[in-house]
GROMACS .gro file of C-alpha atoms in nm:
model
  473
    1LEU     CA    1  -1.675   1.760  -1.529
    2CYS     CA    2  -1.482   1.471  -1.513
    3HIS     CA    3  -1.140   1.375  -1.598
    4LYS     CA    4  -1.009   1.251  -1.973
    5ASP     CA    5  -0.675   1.057  -1.856
    6VAL     CA    6  -0.557   0.822  -1.515
    7VAL     CA    7  -0.666   1.036  -1.187
    8SER     CA    8  -0.283   1.038  -1.043
    9CYS     CA    9  -0.318   1.258  -0.672
   10ALA     CA   10  -0.563   1.332  -0.465
   11ASP     CA   11  -0.677   1.534  -0.155
   12PHE     CA   12  -0.880   1.669   0.067
   13SER     CA   13  -0.987   2.011   0.191
   14PRO     CA   14  -0.933   2.100   0.620
   15ASN     CA   15  -1.303   2.135   0.660
   16ASN     CA   16  -1.350   1.828   0.461
   17LYS     CA   17  -1.605   1.979   0.252
   18GLN     CA   18  -1.377   1.993  -0.110
   19LEU     CA   19  -1.178   1.717  -0.302
   20ALA     CA   20  -0.843   1.810  -0.524
   21THR     CA   21  -0.803   1.575  -0.793
   22GLY     CA   22  -0.473   1.607  -1.058
   23SER     CA   23  -0.505   1.373  -1.347
   24CYS     CA   24  -0.272   1.300  -1.672
   25ASP     CA   25  -0.526   1.573  -1.857
   26LYS     CA   26  -0.338   1.827  -1.743
   27ASN     CA   27  -0.613   1.947  -1.523
   28LEU     CA   28  -0.629   1.998  -1.186
   29MET     CA   29  -1.039   1.949  -1.015
   30ILE     CA   30  -1.211   2.048  -0.706
   31TRP     CA   31  -1.451   1.868  -0.628
   32ASN     CA   32  -1.726   2.016  -0.405
   33LEU     CA   33  -1.882   1.718  -0.183
   34THR     CA   34  -2.180   1.887  -0.061
   35PRO     CA   35  -2.538   1.773  -0.274
   36LYS     CA   36  -2.612   1.880  -0.623
   37ALA     CA   37  -2.230   2.068  -0.564
   38ARG     CA   38  -2.053   2.192  -0.908
   39ALA     CA   39  -1.689   2.076  -0.969
   40PHE     CA   40  -1.410   2.312  -1.093
   41ARG     CA   41  -1.172   2.236  -1.333
   42PHE     CA   42  -0.894   2.493  -1.295
   43VAL     CA   43  -0.650   2.472  -1.639
   44GLY     CA   44  -0.279   2.580  -1.642
   45HIS     CA   45  -0.009   2.342  -1.630
   46THR     CA   46   0.071   2.190  -1.971
   47ASP     CA   47   0.184   1.849  -1.834
   48ILE     CA   48   0.109   1.585  -1.659
   49ILE     CA   49  -0.009   1.635  -1.274
   50THR     CA   50   0.182   1.474  -1.004
   51GLY     CA   51   0.060   1.604  -0.674
   52VAL     CA   52  -0.240   1.759  -0.512
   53HIS     CA   53  -0.198   1.877  -0.148
   54PHE     CA   54  -0.438   2.180   0.012
   55SER     CA   55  -0.291   2.477   0.225
   56PRO     CA   56  -0.397   2.449   0.628
   57SER     CA   57  -0.633   2.723   0.610
   58GLY     CA   58  -0.783   2.593   0.280
   59SER     CA   59  -0.755   2.883   0.111
   60LEU     CA   60  -0.444   2.792  -0.116
   61VAL     CA   61  -0.388   2.414  -0.324
   62ALA     CA   62  -0.068   2.331  -0.448
   63SER     CA   63  -0.017   2.108  -0.742
   64SER     CA   64   0.276   1.986  -0.929
   65SER     CA   65   0.403   1.873  -1.248
   66ARG     CA   66   0.582   1.701  -1.506
   67ASP     CA   67   0.605   2.078  -1.655
   68GLN     CA   68   0.911   2.169  -1.392
   69THR     CA   69   0.642   2.382  -1.249
   70VAL     CA   70   0.443   2.452  -0.913
   71ARG     CA   71   0.130   2.621  -0.887
   72LEU     CA   72  -0.055   2.788  -0.637
   73TRP     CA   73  -0.458   2.799  -0.689
   74THR     CA   74  -0.753   2.995  -0.490
   75PRO     CA   75  -0.981   2.686  -0.504
   76SER     CA   76  -1.247   2.904  -0.604
   77ILE     CA   77  -1.433   3.038  -0.968
   78LYS     CA   78  -1.174   3.233  -1.017
   79GLY     CA   79  -0.899   3.004  -1.024
   80GLU     CA   80  -0.613   3.183  -0.931
   81SER     CA   81  -0.273   3.061  -0.928
   82THR     CA   82   0.066   3.188  -0.904
   83VAL     CA   83   0.391   2.978  -1.051
   84PHE     CA   84   0.711   2.881  -0.970
   85LYS     CA   85   0.995   2.741  -1.167
   86ALA     CA   86   1.051   2.467  -0.932
   87HIS     CA   87   1.322   2.242  -1.104
   88THR     CA   88   1.492   2.133  -1.404
   89ALA     CA   89   1.281   1.824  -1.469
   90SER     CA   90   0.943   1.680  -1.355
   91VAL     CA   91   0.804   1.739  -1.030
   92ARG     CA   92   0.704   1.433  -0.861
   93SER     CA   93   0.499   1.570  -0.522
   94VAL     CA   94   0.431   1.867  -0.341
   95GLN     CA   95   0.343   1.939   0.012
   96PHE     CA   96   0.271   2.269   0.280
   97SER     CA   97   0.423   2.225   0.562
   98SER     CA   98   0.157   2.211   0.853
   99ASP     CA   99   0.177   2.548   0.953
  100GLY     CA  100   0.167   2.702   0.628
  101GLN     CA  101   0.482   2.838   0.523
  102ARG     CA  102   0.637   2.582   0.388
  103LEU     CA  103   0.670   2.394   0.059
  104VAL     CA  104   0.846   2.064   0.014
  105THR     CA  105   0.875   1.926  -0.378
  106ALA     CA  106   1.043   1.588  -0.549
  107SER     CA  107   1.182   1.623  -0.866
  108ASP     CA  108   1.329   1.358  -1.129
  109ASP     CA  109   1.624   1.637  -1.066
  110LYS     CA  110   1.727   1.400  -0.764
  111SER     CA  111   1.646   1.680  -0.555
  112VAL     CA  112   1.416   1.796  -0.275
  113LYS     CA  113   1.391   2.165  -0.256
  114VAL     CA  114   1.200   2.370   0.039
  115TRP     CA  115   1.000   2.725  -0.061
  116GLY     CA  116   0.795   2.994   0.129
  117VAL     CA  117   0.494   3.030   0.048
  118GLU     CA  118   0.454   3.430   0.192
  119ARG     CA  119   0.695   3.522  -0.033
  120LYS     CA  120   0.727   3.278  -0.296
  121LYS     CA  121   1.100   3.218  -0.332
  122PHE     CA  122   1.292   2.924  -0.313
  123LEU     CA  123   1.469   2.860   0.024
  124TYR     CA  124   1.714   2.575  -0.005
  125SER     CA  125   1.732   2.208  -0.140
  126LEU     CA  126   1.825   1.861  -0.032
  127SER     CA  127   2.087   1.684  -0.274
  128ARG     CA  128   2.168   1.363  -0.164
  129HIS     CA  129   1.963   1.169  -0.368
  130THR     CA  130   2.081   0.978  -0.622
  131ASN     CA  131   1.843   0.894  -0.869
  132TRP     CA  132   1.458   1.037  -0.937
  133VAL     CA  133   1.303   1.138  -0.571
  134ARG     CA  134   0.905   1.029  -0.607
  135CYS     CA  135   0.817   1.198  -0.305
  136ALA     CA  136   0.893   1.423  -0.030
  137ARG     CA  137   0.659   1.519   0.314
  138PHE     CA  138   0.737   1.731   0.631
  139SER     CA  139   0.688   1.571   0.993
  140PRO     CA  140   0.389   1.731   1.125
  141ASP     CA  141   0.596   1.984   1.365
  142GLY     CA  142   0.752   2.053   1.086
  143ARG     CA  143   1.130   1.977   1.180
  144LEU     CA  144   1.193   1.640   0.942
  145VAL     CA  145   1.137   1.585   0.628
  146ALA     CA  146   1.175   1.219   0.463
  147SER     CA  147   1.179   1.169   0.086
  148CYS     CA  148   1.252   0.852  -0.116
  149GLY     CA  149   1.294   0.789  -0.456
  150ASP     CA  150   1.432   0.542  -0.741
  151ASP     CA  151   1.812   0.488  -0.584
  152ARG     CA  152   1.565   0.246  -0.363
  153THR     CA  153   1.643   0.480  -0.052
  154VAL     CA  154   1.427   0.637   0.220
  155ARG     CA  155   1.610   0.922   0.353
  156LEU     CA  156   1.504   1.147   0.684
  157TRP     CA  157   1.625   1.550   0.674
  158ASP     CA  158   1.644   1.746   0.899
  159THR     CA  159   1.533   2.114   0.814
  160SER     CA  160   1.732   2.325   1.051
  161SER     CA  161   2.069   2.154   1.033
  162ARG     CA  162   1.981   2.050   0.598
  163GLN     CA  163   2.149   1.764   0.645
  164CYS     CA  164   2.073   1.367   0.588
  165ILE     CA  165   2.058   1.263   0.943
  166ASN     CA  166   1.934   0.868   0.858
  167ILE     CA  167   1.835   0.638   0.583
  168PHE     CA  168   1.719   0.369   0.468
  169THR     CA  169   1.785   0.134   0.182
  170ASP     CA  170   1.609  -0.261   0.308
  171TYR     CA  171   1.380  -0.179  -0.088
  172GLY     CA  172   1.407  -0.485  -0.353
  173GLY     CA  173   1.331  -0.177  -0.621
  174SER     CA  174   1.227   0.172  -0.612
  175ALA     CA  175   1.040   0.385  -0.355
  176THR     CA  176   0.780   0.526  -0.475
  177PHE     CA  177   0.578   0.682  -0.197
  178VAL     CA  178   0.646   0.805   0.183
  179ASP     CA  179   0.473   0.992   0.466
  180PHE     CA  180   0.511   1.010   0.814
  181ASN     CA  181   0.178   0.883   1.102
  182SER     CA  182   0.033   1.177   1.290
  183SER     CA  183   0.217   1.195   1.599
  184GLY     CA  184   0.518   1.166   1.385
  185THR     CA  185   0.702   0.930   1.544
  186CYS     CA  186   0.731   0.658   1.272
  187ILE     CA  187   0.742   0.704   0.884
  188ALA     CA  188   0.566   0.427   0.635
  189SER     CA  189   0.720   0.349   0.250
  190SER     CA  190   0.599   0.196  -0.019
  191GLY     CA  191   0.794  -0.008  -0.279
  192ALA     CA  192   0.749  -0.101  -0.667
  193ASP     CA  193   0.865  -0.453  -0.523
  194ASN     CA  194   0.545  -0.501  -0.373
  195THR     CA  195   0.565  -0.413  -0.016
  196LEU     CA  196   0.493  -0.144   0.275
  197LYS     CA  197   0.731  -0.075   0.544
  198ILE     CA  198   0.617   0.107   0.859
  199TRP     CA  199   1.029   0.219   1.079
  200ASP     CA  200   1.033   0.361   1.351
  201ILE     CA  201   1.274   0.715   1.401
  202ARG     CA  202   1.299   0.805   1.745
  203THR     CA  203   1.520   0.374   1.708
  204ASN     CA  204   1.547   0.363   1.299
  205LYS     CA  205   1.382   0.031   1.309
  206LEU     CA  206   1.159  -0.141   1.131
  207ILE     CA  207   0.848  -0.197   1.333
  208GLN     CA  208   0.642  -0.365   1.035
  209HIS     CA  209   0.641  -0.499   0.743
  210TYR     CA  210   0.374  -0.567   0.471
  211ARG     CA  211   0.371  -0.765   0.162
  212VAL     CA  212   0.008  -0.789   0.135
  213HIS     CA  213  -0.007  -0.671  -0.231
  214SER     CA  214   0.064  -0.856  -0.559
  215ALA     CA  215   0.189  -0.590  -0.707
  216GLY     CA  216   0.384  -0.248  -0.646
  217VAL     CA  217   0.282  -0.021  -0.418
  218ASN     CA  218   0.180   0.306  -0.560
  219CYS     CA  219   0.010   0.494  -0.267
  220PHE     CA  220  -0.100   0.556   0.061
  221SER     CA  221  -0.286   0.742   0.361
  222PHE     CA  222  -0.248   0.716   0.731
  223HIS     CA  223  -0.567   0.766   0.896
  224PRO     CA  224  -0.627   1.047   1.129
  225SER     CA  225  -0.617   0.803   1.433
  226GLY     CA  226  -0.316   0.656   1.364
  227ASN     CA  227  -0.402   0.363   1.392
  228TYR     CA  228  -0.498   0.229   0.997
  229LEU     CA  229  -0.329   0.272   0.665
  230ILE     CA  230  -0.488   0.241   0.333
  231SER     CA  231  -0.255   0.144   0.001
  232GLY     CA  232  -0.337   0.157  -0.341
  233SER     CA  233  -0.183  -0.050  -0.560
  234SER     CA  234  -0.120  -0.210  -0.981
  235ASP     CA  235  -0.261  -0.509  -0.903
  236SER     CA  236  -0.628  -0.277  -0.868
  237THR     CA  237  -0.698  -0.268  -0.551
  238MET     CA  238  -0.709  -0.107  -0.197
  239LYS     CA  239  -0.578  -0.268   0.082
  240ILE     CA  240  -0.666  -0.156   0.451
  241LEU     CA  241  -0.429  -0.245   0.719
  242ASP     CA  242  -0.490  -0.241   1.109
  243LEU     CA  243  -0.172  -0.102   1.224
  244LEU     CA  244  -0.207  -0.230   1.583
  245GLU     CA  245  -0.294  -0.568   1.514
  246GLY     CA  246  -0.028  -0.614   1.213
  247ARG     CA  247  -0.286  -0.666   0.955
  248LEU     CA  248  -0.439  -0.703   0.693
  249ILE     CA  249  -0.855  -0.642   0.755
  250TYR     CA  250  -0.991  -0.543   0.393
  251THR     CA  251  -0.907  -0.573   0.040
  252LEU     CA  252  -1.168  -0.339  -0.169
  253HIS     CA  253  -1.220  -0.377  -0.526
  254GLY     CA  254  -1.303  -0.075  -0.722
  255HIS     CA  255  -1.101   0.032  -1.002
  256LYS     CA  256  -1.045  -0.120  -1.322
  257GLY     CA  257  -0.655  -0.110  -1.343
  258PRO     CA  258  -0.371   0.047  -1.127
  259VAL     CA  259  -0.493   0.254  -0.811
  260LEU     CA  260  -0.236   0.593  -0.764
  261ALA     CA  261  -0.403   0.779  -0.525
  262VAL     CA  262  -0.598   0.734  -0.224
  263ALA     CA  263  -0.627   0.970   0.067
  264PHE     CA  264  -0.822   1.042   0.404
  265SER     CA  265  -1.018   1.307   0.464
  266ARG     CA  266  -0.917   1.536   0.727
  267ASP     CA  267  -1.147   1.388   0.986
  268GLY     CA  268  -1.147   1.030   0.860
  269GLY     CA  269  -1.461   0.991   0.798
  270LEU     CA  270  -1.434   0.927   0.448
  271PHE     CA  271  -1.147   0.827   0.183
  272ALA     CA  272  -1.091   0.891  -0.204
  273SER     CA  273  -0.939   0.695  -0.494
  274GLY     CA  274  -0.852   0.736  -0.787
  275GLY     CA  275  -0.690   0.544  -1.102
  276ALA     CA  276  -0.573   0.464  -1.441
  277ASP     CA  277  -0.933   0.404  -1.525
  278SER     CA  278  -0.969   0.794  -1.497
  279GLN     CA  279  -1.254   0.743  -1.221
  280VAL     CA  280  -1.250   0.934  -0.876
  281LEU     CA  281  -1.438   0.740  -0.628
  282MET     CA  282  -1.527   0.830  -0.270
  283TRP     CA  283  -1.556   0.514   0.002
  284LYS     CA  284  -1.715   0.614   0.360
  285THR     CA  285  -1.481   0.453   0.695
  286ASN     CA  286  -1.691   0.261   0.865
  287PHE     CA  287  -1.387   0.051   0.956
  288ASP     CA  288  -1.318   0.244   1.256
  289SER     CA  289  -1.653   0.204   1.439
  290LEU     CA  290  -1.698  -0.140   1.318
  291ASN     CA  291  -1.637  -0.475   1.565
  292TYR     CA  292  -1.472  -0.600   1.223
  293ARG     CA  293  -1.348  -0.968   1.444
  294ASP     CA  294  -1.685  -1.013   1.476
  295LEU     CA  295  -1.776  -0.973   1.127
  296LEU     CA  296  -1.460  -1.208   1.037
  297SER     CA  297  -1.667  -1.452   1.299
  298ARG     CA  298  -1.979  -1.394   1.105
  299HIS     CA  299  -1.789  -1.416   0.750
  300SER     CA  300  -1.639  -1.747   0.859
  301ARG     CA  301  -1.949  -1.917   1.003
  302ARG     CA  302  -2.097  -1.811   0.711
  303VAL     CA  303  -1.875  -1.960   0.419
  304THR     CA  304  -1.700  -2.261   0.646
  305PRO     CA  305  -1.808  -2.506   0.937
  306ASP     CA  306  -1.401  -2.489   1.068
  307PRO     CA  307  -1.321  -2.339   1.384
  308LEU     CA  308  -1.141  -2.013   1.398
  309PRO     CA  309  -0.793  -2.027   1.274
  310HIS     CA  310  -0.492  -1.908   1.596
  311LEU     CA  311  -0.465  -1.517   1.525
  312MET     CA  312  -0.262  -1.432   1.831
  313ASP     CA  313  -0.022  -1.713   1.803
  314ILE     CA  314   0.238  -1.589   1.609
  315TYR     CA  315   0.544  -1.797   1.700
  316PRO     CA  316   0.374  -2.164   1.728
  317ARG     CA  317   0.546  -2.415   1.985
  318SER     CA  318   0.421  -2.706   1.849
  319PRO     CA  319   0.240  -2.801   1.537
  320HIS     CA  320  -0.041  -2.708   1.500
  321ARG     CA  321  -0.367  -2.631   1.169
  322HIS     CA  322  -0.336  -2.320   1.108
  323ASN     CA  323  -0.765  -2.217   0.918
  324ALA     CA  324  -0.690  -1.954   0.633
  325GLN     CA  325  -1.051  -1.878   0.526
  326ASN     CA  326  -1.126  -1.593   0.737
  327GLY     CA  327  -0.810  -1.375   0.731
  328THR     CA  328  -0.980  -1.045   0.532
  329VAL     CA  329  -1.322  -0.964   0.354
  330GLU     CA  330  -1.331  -0.906  -0.003
  331ILE     CA  331  -1.508  -0.615  -0.095
  332ASN     CA  332  -1.614  -0.542  -0.470
  333PRO     CA  333  -1.892  -0.202  -0.473
  334ILE     CA  334  -2.044  -0.225  -0.745
  335VAL     CA  335  -1.984   0.136  -0.877
  336ALA     CA  336  -2.326   0.278  -1.118
  337ASP     CA  337  -2.225   0.628  -1.042
  338THR     CA  338  -1.888   0.762  -0.984
  339GLN     CA  339  -2.075   1.045  -0.718
  340SER     CA  340  -2.221   0.787  -0.503
  341GLY     CA  341  -2.136   0.841  -0.202
  342ASP     CA  342  -2.242   0.467  -0.040
  343PRO     CA  343  -2.174   0.223  -0.380
  344GLN     CA  344  -2.355  -0.055  -0.352
  345VAL     CA  345  -2.161  -0.362  -0.216
  346VAL     CA  346  -2.168  -0.723  -0.292
  347GLU     CA  347  -2.067  -0.983  -0.034
  348VAL     CA  348  -1.847  -1.284  -0.205
  349GLY     CA  349  -1.791  -1.639   0.008
  350ARG     CA  350  -1.564  -1.831  -0.187
  351VAL     CA  351  -1.721  -2.184  -0.330
  352LEU     CA  352  -1.447  -2.453  -0.254
  353PHE     CA  353  -1.617  -2.718  -0.573
  354SER     CA  354  -1.866  -2.712  -0.770
  355THR     CA  355  -2.196  -2.901  -0.835
  356ALA     CA  356  -2.252  -2.833  -1.196
  357ASP     CA  357  -2.045  -3.145  -1.312
  358VAL     CA  358  -2.243  -3.391  -1.111
  359ARG     CA  359  -2.588  -3.245  -1.295
  360SER     CA  360  -2.482  -3.248  -1.572
  361HIS     CA  361  -2.359  -3.611  -1.539
  362ASP     CA  362  -2.695  -3.672  -1.385
  363ARG     CA  363  -2.883  -3.520  -1.703
  364ALA     CA  364  -2.651  -3.742  -1.935
  365THR     CA  365  -2.676  -4.056  -1.744
  366ASN     CA  366  -3.116  -3.961  -1.762
  367GLY     CA  367  -3.124  -3.932  -2.126
  368ARG     CA  368  -2.860  -4.274  -2.186
  369ASP     CA  369  -3.111  -4.453  -1.992
  370GLN     CA  370  -3.406  -4.465  -2.214
  371PRO     CA  371  -3.539  -4.825  -2.291
  372ILE     CA  372  -3.428  -4.912  -2.655
  373SER     CA  373  -3.763  -5.036  -2.875
  374GLY     CA  374  -3.716  -5.284  -3.208
  375PRO     CA  375  -3.542  -5.624  -3.197
  376GLY     CA  376  -3.343  -5.608  -2.914
  377ARG     CA  377  -3.564  -5.480  -2.598
  378THR     CA  378  -3.559  -5.823  -2.438
  379HIS     CA  379  -3.205  -5.773  -2.301
  380THR     CA  380  -3.363  -5.365  -2.240
  381ARG     CA  381  -3.400  -5.465  -1.882
  382HIS     CA  382  -3.037  -5.630  -1.782
  383ARG     CA  383  -2.925  -5.319  -1.953
  384GLU     CA  384  -3.111  -5.102  -1.714
  385GLU     CA  385  -2.976  -5.295  -1.408
  386GLU     CA  386  -2.610  -5.279  -1.556
  387ASP     CA  387  -2.653  -4.895  -1.629
  388GLU     CA  388  -2.770  -4.806  -1.298
  389ASP     CA  389  -2.508  -5.018  -1.094
  390GLN     CA  390  -2.222  -4.814  -1.289
  391GLU     CA  391  -2.465  -4.488  -1.181
  392GLU     CA  392  -2.440  -4.549  -0.877
  393ARG     CA  393  -2.084  -4.623  -0.860
  394PHE     CA  394  -2.034  -4.353  -1.025
  395ALA     CA  395  -2.225  -4.130  -0.792
  396GLY     CA  396  -2.032  -4.312  -0.518
  397GLY     CA  397  -1.698  -4.176  -0.694
  398MET     CA  398  -1.764  -3.867  -0.755
  399THR     CA  399  -1.888  -3.790  -0.374
  400ALA     CA  400  -1.583  -3.916  -0.256
  401SER     CA  401  -1.404  -3.774  -0.520
  402ARG     CA  402  -1.556  -3.441  -0.424
  403GLU     CA  403  -1.494  -3.467  -0.078
  404GLU     CA  404  -1.139  -3.539  -0.123
  405ARG     CA  405  -1.135  -3.244  -0.356
  406SER     CA  406  -1.244  -3.009  -0.051
  407GLY     CA  407  -1.036  -3.223   0.205
  408ILE     CA  408  -0.683  -3.149  -0.032
  409GLN     CA  409  -0.794  -2.788  -0.110
  410SER     CA  410  -0.858  -2.700   0.249
  411SER     CA  411  -0.520  -2.885   0.349
  412LEU     CA  412  -0.362  -2.691   0.089
  413THR     CA  413  -0.428  -2.384   0.183
  414SER     CA  414  -0.407  -2.424   0.577
  415THR     CA  415  -0.066  -2.580   0.431
  416LEU     CA  416   0.031  -2.260   0.231
  417GLU     CA  417  -0.057  -2.022   0.515
  418ASN     CA  418   0.130  -2.176   0.703
  419ILE     CA  419   0.415  -2.100   0.488
  420VAL     CA  420   0.286  -1.759   0.464
  421GLN     CA  421   0.355  -1.688   0.865
  422GLN     CA  422   0.665  -1.826   0.834
  423LEU     CA  423   0.796  -1.684   0.559
  424ASP     CA  424   0.668  -1.313   0.728
  425ILE     CA  425   0.895  -1.439   1.029
  426LEU     CA  426   1.199  -1.498   0.814
  427THR     CA  427   1.180  -1.155   0.668
  428GLN     CA  428   1.125  -1.024   0.974
  429THR     CA  429   1.463  -1.209   1.121
  430VAL     CA  430   1.709  -1.140   0.816
  431ALA     CA  431   1.601  -0.775   0.815
  432VAL     CA  432   1.682  -0.767   1.189
  433LEU     CA  433   2.013  -0.962   1.050
  434GLU     CA  434   2.128  -0.767   0.811
  435GLU     CA  435   2.048  -0.429   1.076
  436ARG     CA  436   2.355  -0.583   1.324
  437LEU     CA  437   2.542  -0.701   1.045
  438THR     CA  438   2.512  -0.305   0.923
  439LEU     CA  439   2.625  -0.197   1.278
  440THR     CA  440   2.862  -0.489   1.279
  441GLU     CA  441   3.033  -0.335   0.958
  442ASP     CA  442   3.049   0.021   1.108
  443LYS     CA  443   3.179  -0.032   1.414
  444LEU     CA  444   3.476  -0.229   1.202
  445ARG     CA  445   3.504   0.038   1.038
  446THR     CA  446   3.659   0.270   1.292
  447CYS     CA  447   3.883  -0.006   1.469
  448LEU     CA  448   4.011  -0.010   1.106
  449ASP     CA  449   3.984   0.415   1.130
  450ASN     CA  450   4.166   0.388   1.572
  451GLN     CA  451   4.421   0.169   1.398
  452VAL     CA  452   4.492   0.377   1.062
  453LEU     CA  453   4.557   0.683   1.361
  454LEU     CA  454   4.730   0.430   1.633
  455LEU     CA  455   4.971   0.386   1.356
  456GLN     CA  456   5.014   0.725   1.171
  457GLN     CA  457   5.099   0.878   1.529
  458THR     CA  458   5.318   0.577   1.613
  459HIS     CA  459   5.477   0.702   1.235
  460GLN     CA  460   5.497   1.055   1.382
  461VAL     CA  461   5.686   0.990   1.731
  462ASP     CA  462   5.914   0.791   1.590
  463GLY     CA  463   6.052   1.060   1.281
  464SER     CA  464   6.019   1.273   1.596
  465ASP     CA  465   6.205   1.073   1.792
  466GLU     CA  466   6.509   1.046   1.531
  467GLU     CA  467   6.529   1.398   1.459
  468ALA     CA  468   6.643   1.431   1.815
  469GLU     CA  469   6.873   1.156   1.807
  470GLY     CA  470   6.997   1.355   1.542
  471SER     CA  471   7.017   1.664   1.685
  472SER     CA  472   7.170   1.560   1.942
  473VAL     CA  473   7.445   1.391   1.804
   0.00000   0.00000   0.00000
């Protein structure tokens, strides 16, 4: 059993023994991860499945769909389900609260809705978005809801007052996905503008900003430790970020097309990915136990004799060279069996230049330097000597040219790396300036409102004085 169309969503069960995936083939699949176990296909939705989530107990699976419904399934061979007529347009996402008592859904009808699971009834709606809502998530304690959408905003809601308490608007395109970290102190959001941002909701400040993909970011998942994050993009790659170091550490290649779903298991030991190639790939997590700094060091020594780059000096006091050869490790698995737990990994080292052109030139030269028989044979020796001189000069030129190309490419890579770092710093500076400008505008607006109130009060006092004078006359 497998999906026959794009895989759009994935989630692990709390006991890490099952994986649920949804697809554009309208089917929900429950994969049993024990060896030689069967997978189950659940049929019921009449349109694309957009979201899937296990309840905290693992006894229910919720799925959302473009057919405007949400279904609660029993993840067993019986395949029983309960249908919620949830929205008046496509439902984009669904998630259980941490206590399993509520569901939150996001929809193209521009609303976020909260539902009671036990009584299977609608509780309330959160409606301030001005365009399609792509995703909505509960905080770990259930007190907050974060949502994002095509209006280019990320909104934070208080579930007790049912009011929007904060808006993050720093996006150049649709906000595609949002979620809380395991401690509930931060939210991350991804965008169609290729960015991934992390906000501290205690201070309402942007604390990390990543532009590591070359196309829109469709999804991401926090590692249960909160120290790592994996993202999936339309550039066909997944990126693993070290949030403590604030840097990209791995690039994963495996899907042939956009990656639309990524999810860590609840214990962090595995993660799954799904994409437009209709494949579900299972990956084993080892970067949380592996010392990737040592790996990067070995990788650098293997591919380049240059010294290690400056990694900790973010704001250099004076110009100095940064070598970019060991920025991240790229992993290209060859997936022969989509149910394999440990796909073969091929290490790839980048070759700065090729010697194939030198070999082909040597072969051509050797063929050309054969003696010529016939009347002109008396001049053969002189021609051979001239050709040998030309070959030596040409080979010397090729060697020099190869060294020049290598040096130019190395210095160009270093320069580009410096430019990217400076652009990151500039982006963070602009974000801070925008935040300060917003605060200044708010203060000016408050001052203007206060002035209007003072003028109104002054007019009222003047009017009352005139009335008193008239009555005394």
